[in-house]
Amino acid sequence: QVQLVESGGGSVQAGGTLRLSCAASGYVYHMYCMGWFRQAPGKEREGVAAITIGGGRTYYADSVKGRFTISQDNAKNTLYLQMNSLKLEDTAMYYCAAGGPYLCGSDSWSRSGLYNDWGQGTQVTVSS
C-alpha cells in the first residue's frame, strides 16, 4: 500500500502558473509508474501526464503538451507537475496516482483503472 498526498493547488488567472506536488509514503518499492489525473465537475477523469520511476520516460495528454511538465524527486519520493500557461479548461481536481510496471506505456498510462493507489486530490481553479 502506498499513501499519496497532493498539495500546491489554488486559484490563478488564465496564463498563470502552479506547481503541484505529490508525496508518496508506505510501500513504494512496487511503484514503477506515477501519473497525474484530473476531474472537473460532471466530467470523466482524464489522464494529464505520467512518468516512469527512474526511467525518464514521460507521457502527456495532447491538451497539456508544451504547457505542463511532470517530474520526480526519488530521494524525497515526490512527484511534481509544473503547470504553465494555465487555461480555463484546466480547472479541475487533480489527483496523483501510482502503479506497477504494466503502466507508463503509450497504450496504458492514461487508463485510470490500471493504477493501484490514489491521493485525495488538490483543487486547481483558473479564472479569466
PDB file of C-alpha atoms in Angstrom:
ATOM      1  CA  GLN A   1       0.000   0.000   0.000  1.00  0.00           C
ATOM      2  CA  VAL A   2       1.228   3.449  -0.974  1.00  0.00           C
ATOM      3  CA  GLN A   3      -0.078   6.657   0.556  1.00  0.00           C
ATOM      4  CA  LEU A   4      -0.172   9.713  -1.706  1.00  0.00           C
ATOM      5  CA  VAL A   5      -0.796  13.292  -0.636  1.00  0.00           C
ATOM      6  CA  GLU A   6      -1.182  16.109  -3.161  1.00  0.00           C
ATOM      7  CA  SER A   7      -0.547  19.782  -2.496  1.00  0.00           C
ATOM      8  CA  GLY A   8       0.070  23.019  -4.360  1.00  0.00           C
ATOM      9  CA  GLY A   9      -3.341  23.666  -5.852  1.00  0.00           C
ATOM     10  CA  GLY A  10      -5.013  27.042  -5.774  1.00  0.00           C
ATOM     11  CA  SER A  11      -6.751  29.746  -7.761  1.00  0.00           C
ATOM     12  CA  VAL A  12      -4.925  31.609 -10.531  1.00  0.00           C
ATOM     13  CA  GLN A  13      -5.695  33.752 -13.551  1.00  0.00           C
ATOM     14  CA  ALA A  14      -5.505  32.354 -17.056  1.00  0.00           C
ATOM     15  CA  GLY A  15      -1.910  32.387 -18.218  1.00  0.00           C
ATOM     16  CA  GLY A  16      -0.631  31.855 -14.693  1.00  0.00           C
ATOM     17  CA  THR A  17       1.458  29.097 -13.170  1.00  0.00           C
ATOM     18  CA  LEU A  18       1.086  26.465 -10.444  1.00  0.00           C
ATOM     19  CA  ARG A  19       3.306  23.627  -9.282  1.00  0.00           C
ATOM     20  CA  LEU A  20       1.627  20.569  -7.805  1.00  0.00           C
ATOM     21  CA  SER A  21       3.397  18.115  -5.516  1.00  0.00           C
ATOM     22  CA  CYS A  22       2.590  14.528  -4.560  1.00  0.00           C
ATOM     23  CA  ALA A  23       4.365  12.988  -1.581  1.00  0.00           C
ATOM     24  CA  ALA A  24       4.481   9.179  -1.518  1.00  0.00           C
ATOM     25  CA  SER A  25       4.967   7.047   1.574  1.00  0.00           C
ATOM     26  CA  GLY A  26       4.474   3.475   2.698  1.00  0.00           C
ATOM     27  CA  TYR A  27       5.429   0.536   0.494  1.00  0.00           C
ATOM     28  CA  VAL A  28       6.850   2.357  -2.523  1.00  0.00           C
ATOM     29  CA  TYR A  29       9.060  -0.475  -3.816  1.00  0.00           C
ATOM     30  CA  HIS A  30       6.465  -1.704  -6.305  1.00  0.00           C
ATOM     31  CA  MET A  31       5.742   1.797  -7.512  1.00  0.00           C
ATOM     32  CA  TYR A  32       7.062   1.796 -11.069  1.00  0.00           C
ATOM     33  CA  CYS A  33       4.919   4.486 -12.607  1.00  0.00           C
ATOM     34  CA  MET A  34       3.212   7.630 -11.352  1.00  0.00           C
ATOM     35  CA  GLY A  35       0.699   9.847 -13.032  1.00  0.00           C
ATOM     36  CA  TRP A  36      -1.469  12.914 -12.685  1.00  0.00           C
ATOM     37  CA  PHE A  37      -5.171  12.808 -13.450  1.00  0.00           C
ATOM     38  CA  ARG A  38      -7.841  15.460 -13.256  1.00  0.00           C
ATOM     39  CA  GLN A  39     -11.603  15.580 -12.988  1.00  0.00           C
ATOM     40  CA  ALA A  40     -13.889  18.558 -13.449  1.00  0.00           C
ATOM     41  CA  PRO A  41     -17.477  18.602 -12.124  1.00  0.00           C
ATOM     42  CA  GLY A  42     -19.695  16.459 -14.318  1.00  0.00           C
ATOM     43  CA  LYS A  43     -16.735  15.268 -16.385  1.00  0.00           C
ATOM     44  CA  GLU A  44     -14.864  11.985 -16.659  1.00  0.00           C
ATOM     45  CA  ARG A  45     -11.497  11.559 -15.011  1.00  0.00           C
ATOM     46  CA  GLU A  46      -8.741  12.073 -17.569  1.00  0.00           C
ATOM     47  CA  GLY A  47      -5.026  11.423 -17.640  1.00  0.00           C
ATOM     48  CA  VAL A  48      -2.812  14.504 -17.654  1.00  0.00           C
ATOM     49  CA  ALA A  49       0.736  13.128 -17.517  1.00  0.00           C
ATOM     50  CA  ALA A  50       2.743  10.114 -16.345  1.00  0.00           C
ATOM     51  CA  ILE A  51       6.365   9.214 -15.679  1.00  0.00           C
ATOM     52  CA  THR A  52       8.377   6.024 -15.210  1.00  0.00           C
ATOM     53  CA  ILE A  53      10.115   5.908 -11.841  1.00  0.00           C
ATOM     54  CA  GLY A  54      13.817   6.293 -12.523  1.00  0.00           C
ATOM     55  CA  GLY A  55      13.359   5.612 -16.220  1.00  0.00           C
ATOM     56  CA  GLY A  56      12.947   9.089 -17.606  1.00  0.00           C
ATOM     57  CA  ARG A  57      10.006   8.354 -19.901  1.00  0.00           C
ATOM     58  CA  THR A  58       7.132  10.800 -19.786  1.00  0.00           C
ATOM     59  CA  TYR A  59       3.683  10.973 -21.335  1.00  0.00           C
ATOM     60  CA  TYR A  60       1.291  13.878 -21.730  1.00  0.00           C
ATOM     61  CA  ALA A  61      -2.246  14.466 -22.816  1.00  0.00           C
ATOM     62  CA  ASP A  62      -2.424  16.432 -26.051  1.00  0.00           C
ATOM     63  CA  SER A  63      -4.250  19.231 -24.267  1.00  0.00           C
ATOM     64  CA  VAL A  64      -1.303  19.965 -21.952  1.00  0.00           C
ATOM     65  CA  LYS A  65       1.735  19.268 -24.141  1.00  0.00           C
ATOM     66  CA  GLY A  66       4.100  22.201 -24.141  1.00  0.00           C
ATOM     67  CA  ARG A  67       2.491  23.689 -21.023  1.00  0.00           C
ATOM     68  CA  PHE A  68       2.798  21.056 -18.274  1.00  0.00           C
ATOM     69  CA  THR A  69       5.898  19.177 -17.138  1.00  0.00           C
ATOM     70  CA  ILE A  70       5.910  16.067 -14.951  1.00  0.00           C
ATOM     71  CA  SER A  71       8.983  15.236 -12.872  1.00  0.00           C
ATOM     72  CA  GLN A  72      10.068  13.312  -9.788  1.00  0.00           C
ATOM     73  CA  ASP A  73      12.488  13.554  -6.896  1.00  0.00           C
ATOM     74  CA  ASN A  74      13.347   9.969  -5.974  1.00  0.00           C
ATOM     75  CA  ALA A  75      15.219  10.971  -2.825  1.00  0.00           C
ATOM     76  CA  LYS A  76      12.035  12.557  -1.489  1.00  0.00           C
ATOM     77  CA  ASN A  77       9.597  10.099  -3.096  1.00  0.00           C
ATOM     78  CA  THR A  78       7.817  13.107  -4.514  1.00  0.00           C
ATOM     79  CA  LEU A  79       6.102  13.687  -7.847  1.00  0.00           C
ATOM     80  CA  TYR A  80       5.615  17.146  -9.363  1.00  0.00           C
ATOM     81  CA  LEU A  81       3.506  18.732 -12.045  1.00  0.00           C
ATOM     82  CA  GLN A  82       4.660  22.118 -13.291  1.00  0.00           C
ATOM     83  CA  MET A  83       1.678  23.842 -14.863  1.00  0.00           C
ATOM     84  CA  ASN A  84       2.381  26.871 -17.056  1.00  0.00           C
ATOM     85  CA  SER A  85       0.138  28.968 -19.284  1.00  0.00           C
ATOM     86  CA  LEU A  86      -2.943  27.752 -17.456  1.00  0.00           C
ATOM     87  CA  LYS A  87      -6.263  27.860 -19.271  1.00  0.00           C
ATOM     88  CA  LEU A  88      -9.850  27.915 -18.044  1.00  0.00           C
ATOM     89  CA  GLU A  89     -10.251  24.322 -19.214  1.00  0.00           C
ATOM     90  CA  ASP A  90      -7.519  23.244 -16.773  1.00  0.00           C
ATOM     91  CA  THR A  91      -9.868  23.870 -13.846  1.00  0.00           C
ATOM     92  CA  ALA A  92     -10.351  20.541 -12.058  1.00  0.00           C
ATOM     93  CA  MET A  93      -9.474  18.429  -9.067  1.00  0.00           C
ATOM     94  CA  TYR A  94      -6.019  16.990  -9.709  1.00  0.00           C
ATOM     95  CA  TYR A  95      -5.101  13.535  -8.421  1.00  0.00           C
ATOM     96  CA  CYS A  96      -1.793  11.766  -8.062  1.00  0.00           C
ATOM     97  CA  ALA A  97      -1.685   8.024  -8.771  1.00  0.00           C
ATOM     98  CA  ALA A  98       0.857   5.189  -8.624  1.00  0.00           C
ATOM     99  CA  GLY A  99       1.031   1.756 -10.196  1.00  0.00           C
ATOM    100  CA  GLY A 100       3.158  -1.174 -11.312  1.00  0.00           C
ATOM    101  CA  PRO A 101       5.337  -1.999 -14.317  1.00  0.00           C
ATOM    102  CA  TYR A 102       2.362  -2.580 -16.604  1.00  0.00           C
ATOM    103  CA  LEU A 103       1.850   1.178 -16.743  1.00  0.00           C
ATOM    104  CA  CYS A 104       3.711   4.016 -18.434  1.00  0.00           C
ATOM    105  CA  GLY A 105       3.321   2.781 -21.959  1.00  0.00           C
ATOM    106  CA  SER A 106       1.701   4.813 -24.694  1.00  0.00           C
ATOM    107  CA  ASP A 107      -1.296   2.495 -24.599  1.00  0.00           C
ATOM    108  CA  SER A 108      -1.707   2.318 -20.819  1.00  0.00           C
ATOM    109  CA  TRP A 109      -0.546   5.400 -18.915  1.00  0.00           C
ATOM    110  CA  SER A 110      -3.861   7.241 -19.211  1.00  0.00           C
ATOM    111  CA  ARG A 111      -6.048   4.316 -18.111  1.00  0.00           C
ATOM    112  CA  SER A 112      -7.024   5.229 -14.568  1.00  0.00           C
ATOM    113  CA  GLY A 113      -8.272   1.729 -13.773  1.00  0.00           C
ATOM    114  CA  LEU A 114      -4.740   0.346 -14.003  1.00  0.00           C
ATOM    115  CA  TYR A 115      -3.358   2.440 -11.141  1.00  0.00           C
ATOM    116  CA  ASN A 116      -3.260   0.930  -7.657  1.00  0.00           C
ATOM    117  CA  ASP A 117      -3.051   3.935  -5.350  1.00  0.00           C
ATOM    118  CA  TRP A 118      -4.584   7.398  -5.390  1.00  0.00           C
ATOM    119  CA  GLY A 119      -4.287  10.611  -3.438  1.00  0.00           C
ATOM    120  CA  GLN A 120      -7.149  12.735  -2.142  1.00  0.00           C
ATOM    121  CA  GLY A 121      -6.691  15.431  -4.769  1.00  0.00           C
ATOM    122  CA  THR A 122      -5.876  19.127  -4.868  1.00  0.00           C
ATOM    123  CA  GLN A 123      -8.121  21.740  -6.462  1.00  0.00           C
ATOM    124  CA  VAL A 124      -6.927  23.912  -9.337  1.00  0.00           C
ATOM    125  CA  THR A 125      -9.141  26.807 -10.386  1.00  0.00           C
ATOM    126  CA  VAL A 126      -8.295  29.044 -13.346  1.00  0.00           C
ATOM    127  CA  SER A 127     -10.212  32.275 -13.901  1.00  0.00           C
ATOM    128  CA  SER A 128     -10.292  34.738 -16.795  1.00  0.00           C
TER     129      SER A 128
END
